[in-house]
Amino acid sequence: MNKLFNPLPLLLAVLLFSCGEKGANFSPAAQVKDYFPVQIGKFITYRMDSTVFVRSGSAVETHQYQVKHSIADTTRDNQKRLTYIVQRQIRNADGSGNWTDNGRYYITPLDNSVEVIEDNLRVIKIAGPMLTGNTWKGNTYLPLSPYEAAFGTQAGSEMNTWVFTHKGLQGNETIGGQQYSNVWTIEQANTVRNLPPPATNPGYGSMEVSSEKYSKGIGLVYRNYQIYDFQPPNQGVPQGTYAGFGITMWMIDHN
């Protein structure tokens, strides 16, 4: 008489093999804290190109600087959460001249995200899980048109709806002539309307472009932040004018 076939040993073997194979190839998600390290005494220095609009907004200039961000102390925010105080200093782009104070901002690291408050604007800069395609509302705490009063621009009027996205991890990437390993790119916005304006019959245009790159063990190594608009000529204004600002910065030194 033929013995009945018992599938249990074969099933167990398949399960064991499958689990072992998954364990060999499984890579856990990156940790937020590894890409936004904070401690008193840490600094990062950036080269920065600042786009400004002069002559009542009719002309564009690029001003260049070095900007140093140093974690100077800690405090507690209004929710009693540990917060790091960052002192910002600025000097000439070629490294000459003394550092002069250029304001401060605040970093609040949480279990799976990091909040930054600058100019009373709170942004969730980075959030987990750090997986390609993961999204979050990083500007959810911002008011409508946060830059209209200071810069007179309508661009970014609804930036509190921006969807931040982990675009992916680069094993090696060269930024500003320096090579980094394990770089995550976070895209915050990429909307360009009617810019640059056409030479004939230009209409309203706007630029809302924002992205950041973070390197493991270092932090922010690149930022591109362009928030401005263009108003076409009209009866009261004979030439088109820009309003807003732009910042491009990349790391040149750190400890």
Tab-separated table of N, CA, C and O in Angstrom, residues 116-229:
chain	number	residue	atom	x	y	z
A	116	VAL	N	11.908	72.416	11.625
A	116	VAL	CA	12.785	73.584	11.646
A	116	VAL	C	11.914	74.835	11.669
A	116	VAL	O	10.974	74.963	10.877
A	117	ILE	N	12.212	75.742	12.592
A	117	ILE	CA	11.511	77.023	12.661
A	117	ILE	C	12.498	78.123	12.308
A	117	ILE	O	13.519	78.311	12.971
A	118	GLU	N	12.193	78.857	11.230
A	118	GLU	CA	13.029	79.967	10.783
A	118	GLU	C	12.116	81.112	10.380
A	118	GLU	O	11.154	80.915	9.639
A	119	ASP	N	12.401	82.313	10.892
A	119	ASP	CA	11.543	83.477	10.638
A	119	ASP	C	10.097	83.182	11.021
A	119	ASP	O	9.151	83.581	10.315
A	120	ASN	N	9.925	82.474	12.129
A	120	ASN	CA	8.598	82.115	12.655
A	120	ASN	C	7.799	81.204	11.721
A	120	ASN	O	6.581	81.098	11.859
A	121	LEU	N	8.469	80.553	10.789
A	121	LEU	CA	7.825	79.608	9.882
A	121	LEU	C	8.318	78.204	10.206
A	121	LEU	O	9.520	77.935	10.159
A	122	ARG	N	7.379	77.310	10.543
A	122	ARG	CA	7.743	75.961	10.948
A	122	ARG	C	7.523	74.976	9.801
A	122	ARG	O	6.436	74.910	9.227
A	123	VAL	N	8.564	74.210	9.486
A	123	VAL	CA	8.529	73.258	8.378
A	123	VAL	C	9.001	71.893	8.863
A	123	VAL	O	9.971	71.792	9.623
A	124	ILE	N	8.319	70.835	8.436
A	124	ILE	CA	8.775	69.468	8.700
A	124	ILE	C	9.744	69.108	7.578
A	124	ILE	O	9.346	68.683	6.497
A	125	LYS	N	11.013	69.308	7.825
A	125	LYS	CA	12.016	69.211	6.777
A	125	LYS	C	12.189	67.798	6.230
A	125	LYS	O	12.366	67.592	5.029
A	126	ILE	N	12.194	66.830	7.127
A	126	ILE	CA	12.462	65.454	6.721
A	126	ILE	C	11.606	64.537	7.588
A	126	ILE	O	11.383	64.826	8.769
A	127	ALA	N	11.109	63.465	6.981
A	127	ALA	CA	10.223	62.564	7.726
A	127	ALA	C	10.405	61.147	7.224
A	127	ALA	O	10.758	60.912	6.071
A	128	GLY	N	10.183	60.207	8.106
A	128	GLY	CA	10.253	58.808	7.737
A	128	GLY	C	8.873	58.237	7.460
A	128	GLY	O	7.857	58.897	7.718
A	129	PRO	N	8.802	57.042	6.910
A	129	PRO	CA	9.979	56.227	6.570
A	129	PRO	C	10.709	56.770	5.346
A	129	PRO	O	10.078	57.284	4.428
A	130	MET	N	12.040	56.667	5.371
A	130	MET	CA	12.848	57.166	4.272
A	130	MET	C	12.891	56.104	3.185
A	130	MET	O	13.848	55.333	3.069
A	131	LEU	N	11.843	56.103	2.392
A	131	LEU	CA	11.688	55.174	1.283
A	131	LEU	C	11.299	55.955	0.048
A	131	LEU	O	10.541	56.933	0.125
A	132	THR	N	11.807	55.559	-1.095
A	132	THR	CA	11.507	56.250	-2.333
A	132	THR	C	10.000	56.326	-2.554
A	132	THR	O	9.297	55.325	-2.480
A	133	GLY	N	9.520	57.546	-2.790
A	133	GLY	CA	8.098	57.756	-3.019
A	133	GLY	C	7.313	58.126	-1.785
A	133	GLY	O	6.155	58.552	-1.899
A	134	ASN	N	7.905	58.009	-0.600
A	134	ASN	CA	7.183	58.394	0.612
A	134	ASN	C	6.943	59.899	0.615
A	134	ASN	O	7.811	60.686	0.243
A	135	THR	N	5.753	60.331	1.059
A	135	THR	CA	5.386	61.746	1.028
A	135	THR	C	4.866	62.218	2.376
A	135	THR	O	4.439	61.424	3.206
A	136	TRP	N	4.903	63.545	2.579
A	136	TRP	CA	4.303	64.167	3.754
A	136	TRP	C	4.068	65.644	3.449
A	136	TRP	O	4.652	66.204	2.535
A	137	LYS	N	3.188	66.269	4.207
A	137	LYS	CA	2.880	67.696	4.049
A	137	LYS	C	3.855	68.488	4.917
A	137	LYS	O	3.571	68.836	6.057
A	138	GLY	N	4.994	68.815	4.347
A	138	GLY	CA	6.045	69.459	5.130
A	138	GLY	C	5.743	70.879	5.544
A	138	GLY	O	6.268	71.371	6.550
A	139	ASN	N	4.889	71.591	4.788
A	139	ASN	CA	4.581	72.993	5.088
A	139	ASN	C	3.211	73.169	5.734
A	139	ASN	O	2.640	74.257	5.701
A	140	THR	N	2.701	72.113	6.309
A	140	THR	CA	1.327	72.150	6.808
A	140	THR	C	1.093	73.223	7.864
A	140	THR	O	-0.043	73.685	8.055
A	141	TYR	N	2.157	73.673	8.561
A	141	TYR	CA	2.002	74.688	9.604
A	141	TYR	C	2.091	76.116	9.065
A	141	TYR	O	1.887	77.070	9.826
A	142	LEU	N	2.394	76.287	7.782
A	142	LEU	CA	2.568	77.631	7.233
A	142	LEU	C	1.227	78.293	6.949
A	142	LEU	O	0.257	77.633	6.580
A	143	PRO	N	1.176	79.633	7.070
A	143	PRO	CA	-0.041	80.354	6.695
A	143	PRO	C	-0.106	80.520	5.173
A	143	PRO	O	0.853	80.215	4.456
A	144	LEU	N	-1.224	81.003	4.672
A	144	LEU	CA	-1.320	81.353	3.263
A	144	LEU	C	-0.376	82.517	2.951
A	144	LEU	O	-0.185	83.415	3.773
A	145	SER	N	0.235	82.477	1.778
A	145	SER	CA	1.111	83.564	1.291
A	145	SER	C	2.127	84.007	2.342
A	145	SER	O	2.164	85.176	2.738
A	146	PRO	N	2.986	83.109	2.816
A	146	PRO	CA	3.899	83.472	3.910
A	146	PRO	C	4.948	84.518	3.535
A	146	PRO	O	5.523	85.139	4.435
A	147	TYR	N	5.196	84.730	2.241
A	147	TYR	CA	6.229	85.678	1.840
A	147	TYR	C	5.675	86.954	1.219
A	147	TYR	O	6.434	87.817	0.784
A	148	GLU	N	4.374	87.095	1.181
A	148	GLU	CA	3.790	88.266	0.523
A	148	GLU	C	4.119	89.555	1.263
A	148	GLU	O	4.485	90.571	0.645
A	149	ALA	N	4.017	89.566	2.579
A	149	ALA	CA	4.259	90.786	3.339
A	149	ALA	C	5.713	91.230	3.240
A	149	ALA	O	6.002	92.420	3.068
A	150	ALA	N	6.646	90.287	3.327
A	150	ALA	CA	8.068	90.643	3.347
A	150	ALA	C	8.630	90.903	1.950
A	150	ALA	O	9.499	91.763	1.779
A	151	PHE	N	8.145	90.165	0.937
A	151	PHE	CA	8.756	90.245	-0.390
A	151	PHE	C	7.785	90.701	-1.484
A	151	PHE	O	8.205	90.895	-2.623
A	152	GLY	N	6.531	90.844	-1.164
A	152	GLY	CA	5.568	91.319	-2.143
A	152	GLY	C	5.259	90.344	-3.256
A	152	GLY	O	4.797	90.741	-4.326
A	153	THR	N	5.499	89.058	-3.028
A	153	THR	CA	5.274	88.062	-4.060
A	153	THR	C	4.021	87.240	-3.790
A	153	THR	O	3.705	86.924	-2.643
A	154	GLN	N	3.325	86.889	-4.866
A	154	GLN	CA	2.182	85.995	-4.763
A	154	GLN	C	2.598	84.531	-4.905
A	154	GLN	O	1.792	83.629	-4.664
A	155	ALA	N	3.838	84.308	-5.317
A	155	ALA	CA	4.334	82.937	-5.448
A	155	ALA	C	4.348	82.272	-4.067
A	155	ALA	O	4.638	82.908	-3.059
A	156	GLY	N	4.042	80.995	-4.046
A	156	GLY	CA	4.010	80.271	-2.779
A	156	GLY	C	2.801	80.561	-1.934
A	156	GLY	O	2.789	80.259	-0.737
A	157	SER	N	1.759	81.126	-2.537
A	157	SER	CA	0.578	81.493	-1.752
A	157	SER	C	-0.081	80.278	-1.098
A	157	SER	O	-0.660	80.385	-0.019
A	158	GLU	N	0.035	79.107	-1.743
A	158	GLU	CA	-0.547	77.885	-1.183
A	158	GLU	C	0.525	76.833	-0.911
A	158	GLU	O	0.278	75.630	-1.044
A	159	MET	N	1.689	77.302	-0.489
A	159	MET	CA	2.772	76.347	-0.252
A	159	MET	C	2.510	75.466	0.958
A	159	MET	O	3.192	74.452	1.144
A	160	ASN	N	1.491	75.814	1.757
A	160	ASN	CA	1.143	74.917	2.876
A	160	ASN	C	0.501	73.616	2.383
A	160	ASN	O	0.262	72.705	3.173
A	161	THR	N	0.242	73.520	1.078
A	161	THR	CA	-0.297	72.277	0.512
A	161	THR	C	0.778	71.464	-0.203
A	161	THR	O	0.477	70.386	-0.744
A	162	TRP	N	2.014	71.959	-0.235
A	162	TRP	CA	3.076	71.236	-0.929
A	162	TRP	C	3.215	69.820	-0.367
A	162	TRP	O	3.128	69.601	0.850
A	163	VAL	N	3.483	68.884	-1.261
A	163	VAL	CA	3.720	67.497	-0.873
A	163	VAL	C	5.214	67.203	-1.014
A	163	VAL	O	5.749	67.189	-2.123
A	164	PHE	N	5.882	67.016	0.108
A	164	PHE	CA	7.296	66.670	0.091
A	164	PHE	C	7.436	65.192	-0.271
A	164	PHE	O	6.674	64.357	0.223
A	165	THR	N	8.435	64.877	-1.096
A	165	THR	CA	8.586	63.510	-1.583
A	165	THR	C	10.032	63.055	-1.518
A	165	THR	O	10.931	63.770	-1.970
A	166	HIS	N	10.267	61.879	-0.948
A	166	HIS	CA	11.588	61.252	-1.038
A	166	HIS	C	11.759	60.739	-2.475
A	166	HIS	O	11.108	59.780	-2.880
A	167	LYS	N	12.645	61.392	-3.228
A	167	LYS	CA	12.802	61.032	-4.635
A	167	LYS	C	13.710	59.825	-4.832
A	167	LYS	O	13.657	59.169	-5.864
A	168	GLY	N	14.582	59.551	-3.856
A	168	GLY	CA	15.431	58.377	-3.997
A	168	GLY	C	16.798	58.585	-3.372
A	168	GLY	O	17.208	59.692	-3.029
A	169	LEU	N	17.501	57.488	-3.228
A	169	LEU	CA	18.821	57.467	-2.606
A	169	LEU	C	19.882	57.254	-3.672
A	169	LEU	O	19.779	56.351	-4.501
A	170	GLN	N	20.910	58.111	-3.653
A	170	GLN	CA	22.053	57.961	-4.539
A	170	GLN	C	23.225	57.426	-3.735
A	170	GLN	O	23.593	58.006	-2.705
A	171	GLY	N	23.818	56.344	-4.203
A	171	GLY	CA	24.963	55.788	-3.494
A	171	GLY	C	26.131	56.737	-3.470
A	171	GLY	O	26.798	56.913	-2.449
A	172	ASN	N	26.385	57.396	-4.595
A	172	ASN	CA	27.446	58.408	-4.690
A	172	ASN	C	26.937	59.553	-5.543
A	172	ASN	O	26.309	59.335	-6.577
A	173	GLU	N	27.192	60.770	-5.097
A	173	GLU	CA	26.761	61.948	-5.843
A	173	GLU	C	27.759	63.074	-5.634
A	173	GLU	O	28.233	63.309	-4.512
A	174	THR	N	28.075	63.798	-6.708
A	174	THR	CA	28.987	64.932	-6.640
A	174	THR	C	28.180	66.219	-6.634
A	174	THR	O	27.370	66.464	-7.528
A	175	ILE	N	28.401	67.038	-5.609
A	175	ILE	CA	27.688	68.301	-5.444
A	175	ILE	C	28.706	69.386	-5.142
A	175	ILE	O	29.465	69.279	-4.181
A	176	GLY	N	28.751	70.404	-5.972
A	176	GLY	CA	29.693	71.496	-5.748
A	176	GLY	C	31.138	71.043	-5.747
A	176	GLY	O	31.966	71.600	-5.023
A	177	GLY	N	31.438	70.027	-6.531
A	177	GLY	CA	32.807	69.536	-6.629
A	177	GLY	C	33.201	68.549	-5.556
A	177	GLY	O	34.319	68.033	-5.573
A	178	GLN	N	32.306	68.252	-4.618
A	178	GLN	CA	32.596	67.289	-3.567
A	178	GLN	C	31.734	66.045	-3.752
A	178	GLN	O	30.566	66.146	-4.130
A	179	GLN	N	32.315	64.905	-3.472
A	179	GLN	CA	31.578	63.651	-3.620
A	179	GLN	C	31.039	63.197	-2.277
A	179	GLN	O	31.727	63.230	-1.259
A	180	TYR	N	29.780	62.765	-2.294
A	180	TYR	CA	29.117	62.278	-1.089
A	180	TYR	C	28.573	60.879	-1.350
A	180	TYR	O	28.251	60.515	-2.482
A	181	SER	N	28.452	60.113	-0.277
A	181	SER	CA	27.827	58.802	-0.369
A	181	SER	C	26.499	58.835	0.372
A	181	SER	O	26.317	59.628	1.305
A	182	ASN	N	25.565	57.997	-0.058
A	182	ASN	CA	24.266	57.873	0.599
A	182	ASN	C	23.551	59.224	0.697
A	182	ASN	O	23.395	59.790	1.777
A	183	VAL	N	23.134	59.748	-0.440
A	183	VAL	CA	22.469	61.047	-0.512
A	183	VAL	C	20.995	60.863	-0.854
A	183	VAL	O	20.645	60.277	-1.885
A	184	TRP	N	20.129	61.364	0.032
A	184	TRP	CA	18.689	61.362	-0.229
A	184	TRP	C	18.275	62.715	-0.789
A	184	TRP	O	18.664	63.762	-0.263
A	185	THR	N	17.462	62.700	-1.844
A	185	THR	CA	16.899	63.928	-2.410
A	185	THR	C	15.443	64.039	-1.990
A	185	THR	O	14.669	63.094	-2.135
A	186	ILE	N	15.085	65.211	-1.467
A	186	ILE	CA	13.701	65.496	-1.096
A	186	ILE	C	13.203	66.627	-1.982
A	186	ILE	O	13.738	67.736	-1.951
A	187	GLU	N	12.198	66.334	-2.790
A	187	GLU	CA	11.588	67.365	-3.635
A	187	GLU	C	10.373	67.926	-2.928
A	187	GLU	O	9.490	67.179	-2.493
A	188	GLN	N	10.337	69.245	-2.814
A	188	GLN	CA	9.235	69.898	-2.111
A	188	GLN	C	8.253	70.560	-3.081
A	188	GLN	O	7.051	70.590	-2.834
A	189	ALA	N	8.780	71.109	-4.169
A	189	ALA	CA	7.934	71.738	-5.186
A	189	ALA	C	8.732	71.833	-6.472
A	189	ALA	O	9.967	71.963	-6.447
A	190	ASN	N	8.014	71.797	-7.600
A	190	ASN	CA	8.679	71.944	-8.901
A	190	ASN	C	7.664	72.450	-9.924
A	190	ASN	O	7.288	71.765	-10.855
A	191	THR	N	7.227	73.697	-9.699
A	191	THR	CA	6.212	74.302	-10.559
A	191	THR	C	6.732	75.615	-11.122
A	191	THR	O	7.045	76.541	-10.365
A	192	VAL	N	6.817	75.689	-12.441
A	192	VAL	CA	7.261	76.897	-13.136
A	192	VAL	C	6.165	77.289	-14.122
A	192	VAL	O	5.785	76.487	-14.979
A	193	ARG	N	5.677	78.518	-14.000
A	193	ARG	CA	4.617	79.002	-14.874
A	193	ARG	C	5.098	80.216	-15.665
A	193	ARG	O	5.397	81.268	-15.090
A	194	ASN	N	5.189	80.075	-16.988
A	194	ASN	CA	5.436	81.194	-17.896
A	194	ASN	C	6.723	81.952	-17.570
A	194	ASN	O	6.781	83.175	-17.682
A	195	LEU	N	7.756	81.233	-17.152
A	195	LEU	CA	9.063	81.848	-16.902
A	195	LEU	C	10.135	81.025	-17.596
A	195	LEU	O	10.077	79.785	-17.576
A	196	PRO	N	11.151	81.707	-18.180
A	196	PRO	CA	11.235	83.171	-18.304
A	196	PRO	C	10.123	83.723	-19.186
A	196	PRO	O	9.635	83.022	-20.076
A	197	PRO	N	9.727	84.976	-18.951
A	197	PRO	CA	8.601	85.526	-19.714
A	197	PRO	C	8.972	85.704	-21.185
A	197	PRO	O	10.116	86.028	-21.508
A	198	PRO	N	8.038	85.470	-22.090
A	198	PRO	CA	8.325	85.680	-23.514
A	198	PRO	C	8.609	87.148	-23.803
A	198	PRO	O	8.147	88.036	-23.087
A	199	ALA	N	9.364	87.387	-24.853
A	199	ALA	CA	9.751	88.759	-25.187
A	199	ALA	C	8.557	89.604	-25.595
A	199	ALA	O	8.513	90.815	-25.329
A	200	THR	N	7.585	88.988	-26.257
A	200	THR	CA	6.395	89.722	-26.684
A	200	THR	C	5.183	89.232	-25.904
A	200	THR	O	5.010	88.046	-25.654
A	201	ASN	N	4.372	90.183	-25.490
A	201	ASN	CA	3.141	89.889	-24.741
A	201	ASN	C	3.378	88.983	-23.529
A	201	ASN	O	2.717	87.949	-23.367
A	202	PRO	N	4.310	89.350	-22.652
A	202	PRO	CA	4.536	88.511	-21.467
A	202	PRO	C	3.347	88.593	-20.519
A	202	PRO	O	2.751	89.653	-20.323
A	203	GLY	N	3.011	87.460	-19.931
A	203	GLY	CA	1.950	87.437	-18.943
A	203	GLY	C	2.517	87.155	-17.568
A	203	GLY	O	3.735	87.114	-17.370
A	204	TYR	N	1.626	86.951	-16.620
A	204	TYR	CA	2.068	86.652	-15.256
A	204	TYR	C	2.827	85.331	-15.241
A	204	TYR	O	2.445	84.347	-15.889
A	205	GLY	N	3.914	85.291	-14.498
A	205	GLY	CA	4.697	84.072	-14.339
A	205	GLY	C	5.075	83.859	-12.892
A	205	GLY	O	5.117	84.810	-12.096
A	206	SER	N	5.358	82.615	-12.533
A	206	SER	CA	5.766	82.335	-11.158
A	206	SER	C	6.717	81.155	-11.114
A	206	SER	O	6.694	80.279	-11.987
A	207	MET	N	7.540	81.149	-10.092
A	207	MET	CA	8.527	80.098	-9.860
A	207	MET	C	8.349	79.574	-8.442
A	207	MET	O	8.487	80.326	-7.474
A	208	GLU	N	8.021	78.290	-8.332
A	208	GLU	CA	7.948	77.618	-7.037
A	208	GLU	C	8.729	76.316	-7.170
A	208	GLU	O	8.192	75.276	-7.532
A	209	VAL	N	10.020	76.407	-6.895
A	209	VAL	CA	10.922	75.263	-7.033
A	209	VAL	C	11.685	75.104	-5.725
A	209	VAL	O	12.291	76.068	-5.224
A	210	SER	N	11.651	73.906	-5.175
A	210	SER	CA	12.336	73.685	-3.908
A	210	SER	C	12.747	72.222	-3.785
A	210	SER	O	11.931	71.315	-3.949
A	211	SER	N	14.021	72.006	-3.509
A	211	SER	CA	14.520	70.650	-3.271
A	211	SER	C	15.715	70.714	-2.344
A	211	SER	O	16.423	71.738	-2.282
A	212	GLU	N	15.953	69.630	-1.627
A	212	GLU	CA	17.085	69.539	-0.702
A	212	GLU	C	17.723	68.169	-0.814
A	212	GLU	O	17.053	67.181	-1.160
A	213	LYS	N	19.008	68.107	-0.497
A	213	LYS	CA	19.744	66.850	-0.503
A	213	LYS	C	20.440	66.684	0.848
A	213	LYS	O	21.057	67.627	1.353
A	214	TYR	N	20.336	65.466	1.392
A	214	TYR	CA	20.916	65.156	2.696
A	214	TYR	C	21.865	63.973	2.561
A	214	TYR	O	21.531	62.967	1.932
A	215	SER	N	23.044	64.101	3.160
A	215	SER	CA	24.037	63.033	3.129
A	215	SER	C	24.144	62.392	4.508
A	215	SER	O	24.148	63.089	5.540
A	216	LYS	N	24.245	61.082	4.520
A	216	LYS	CA	24.280	60.336	5.777
A	216	LYS	C	25.464	60.763	6.635
A	216	LYS	O	26.601	60.844	6.170
A	217	GLY	N	25.198	61.047	7.894
A	217	GLY	CA	26.231	61.434	8.840
A	217	GLY	C	26.626	62.897	8.773
A	217	GLY	O	27.386	63.372	9.626
A	218	ILE	N	26.118	63.629	7.775
A	218	ILE	CA	26.474	65.044	7.618
A	218	ILE	C	25.254	65.934	7.822
A	218	ILE	O	25.237	66.834	8.643
A	219	GLY	N	24.212	65.693	7.035
A	219	GLY	CA	23.028	66.536	7.069
A	219	GLY	C	22.779	67.172	5.723
A	219	GLY	O	23.079	66.592	4.671
A	220	LEU	N	22.237	68.380	5.732
A	220	LEU	CA	21.909	69.088	4.496
A	220	LEU	C	23.184	69.467	3.754
A	220	LEU	O	24.045	70.165	4.291
A	221	VAL	N	23.285	69.019	2.491
A	221	VAL	CA	24.476	69.343	1.689
A	221	VAL	C	24.127	70.180	0.468
A	221	VAL	O	25.024	70.716	-0.195
A	222	TYR	N	22.831	70.329	0.162
A	222	TYR	CA	22.432	71.138	-0.997
A	222	TYR	C	20.994	71.596	-0.814
A	222	TYR	O	20.141	70.848	-0.316
A	223	ARG	N	20.735	72.847	-1.241
A	223	ARG	CA	19.371	73.370	-1.203
A	223	ARG	C	19.147	74.286	-2.394
A	223	ARG	O	19.996	75.139	-2.707
A	224	ASN	N	18.012	74.124	-3.041
A	224	ASN	CA	17.588	75.012	-4.119
A	224	ASN	C	16.182	75.484	-3.787
A	224	ASN	O	15.254	74.682	-3.720
A	225	TYR	N	16.022	76.792	-3.555
A	225	TYR	CA	14.754	77.334	-3.065
A	225	TYR	C	14.456	78.613	-3.834
A	225	TYR	O	15.099	79.648	-3.617
A	226	GLN	N	13.512	78.557	-4.773
A	226	GLN	CA	13.194	79.677	-5.644
A	226	GLN	C	11.709	80.014	-5.519
A	226	GLN	O	10.850	79.240	-5.941
A	227	ILE	N	11.410	81.165	-4.919
A	227	ILE	CA	10.028	81.591	-4.717
A	227	ILE	C	9.892	83.025	-5.234
A	227	ILE	O	10.259	83.985	-4.550
A	228	TYR	N	9.421	83.179	-6.452
A	228	TYR	CA	9.230	84.530	-6.975
A	228	TYR	C	8.220	84.516	-8.115
A	228	TYR	O	7.868	83.465	-8.657
A	229	ASP	N	7.738	85.725	-8.443
A	229	ASP	CA	6.801	85.841	-9.556
A	229	ASP	C	7.160	87.046	-10.422
A	229	ASP	O	8.008	87.869	-10.059
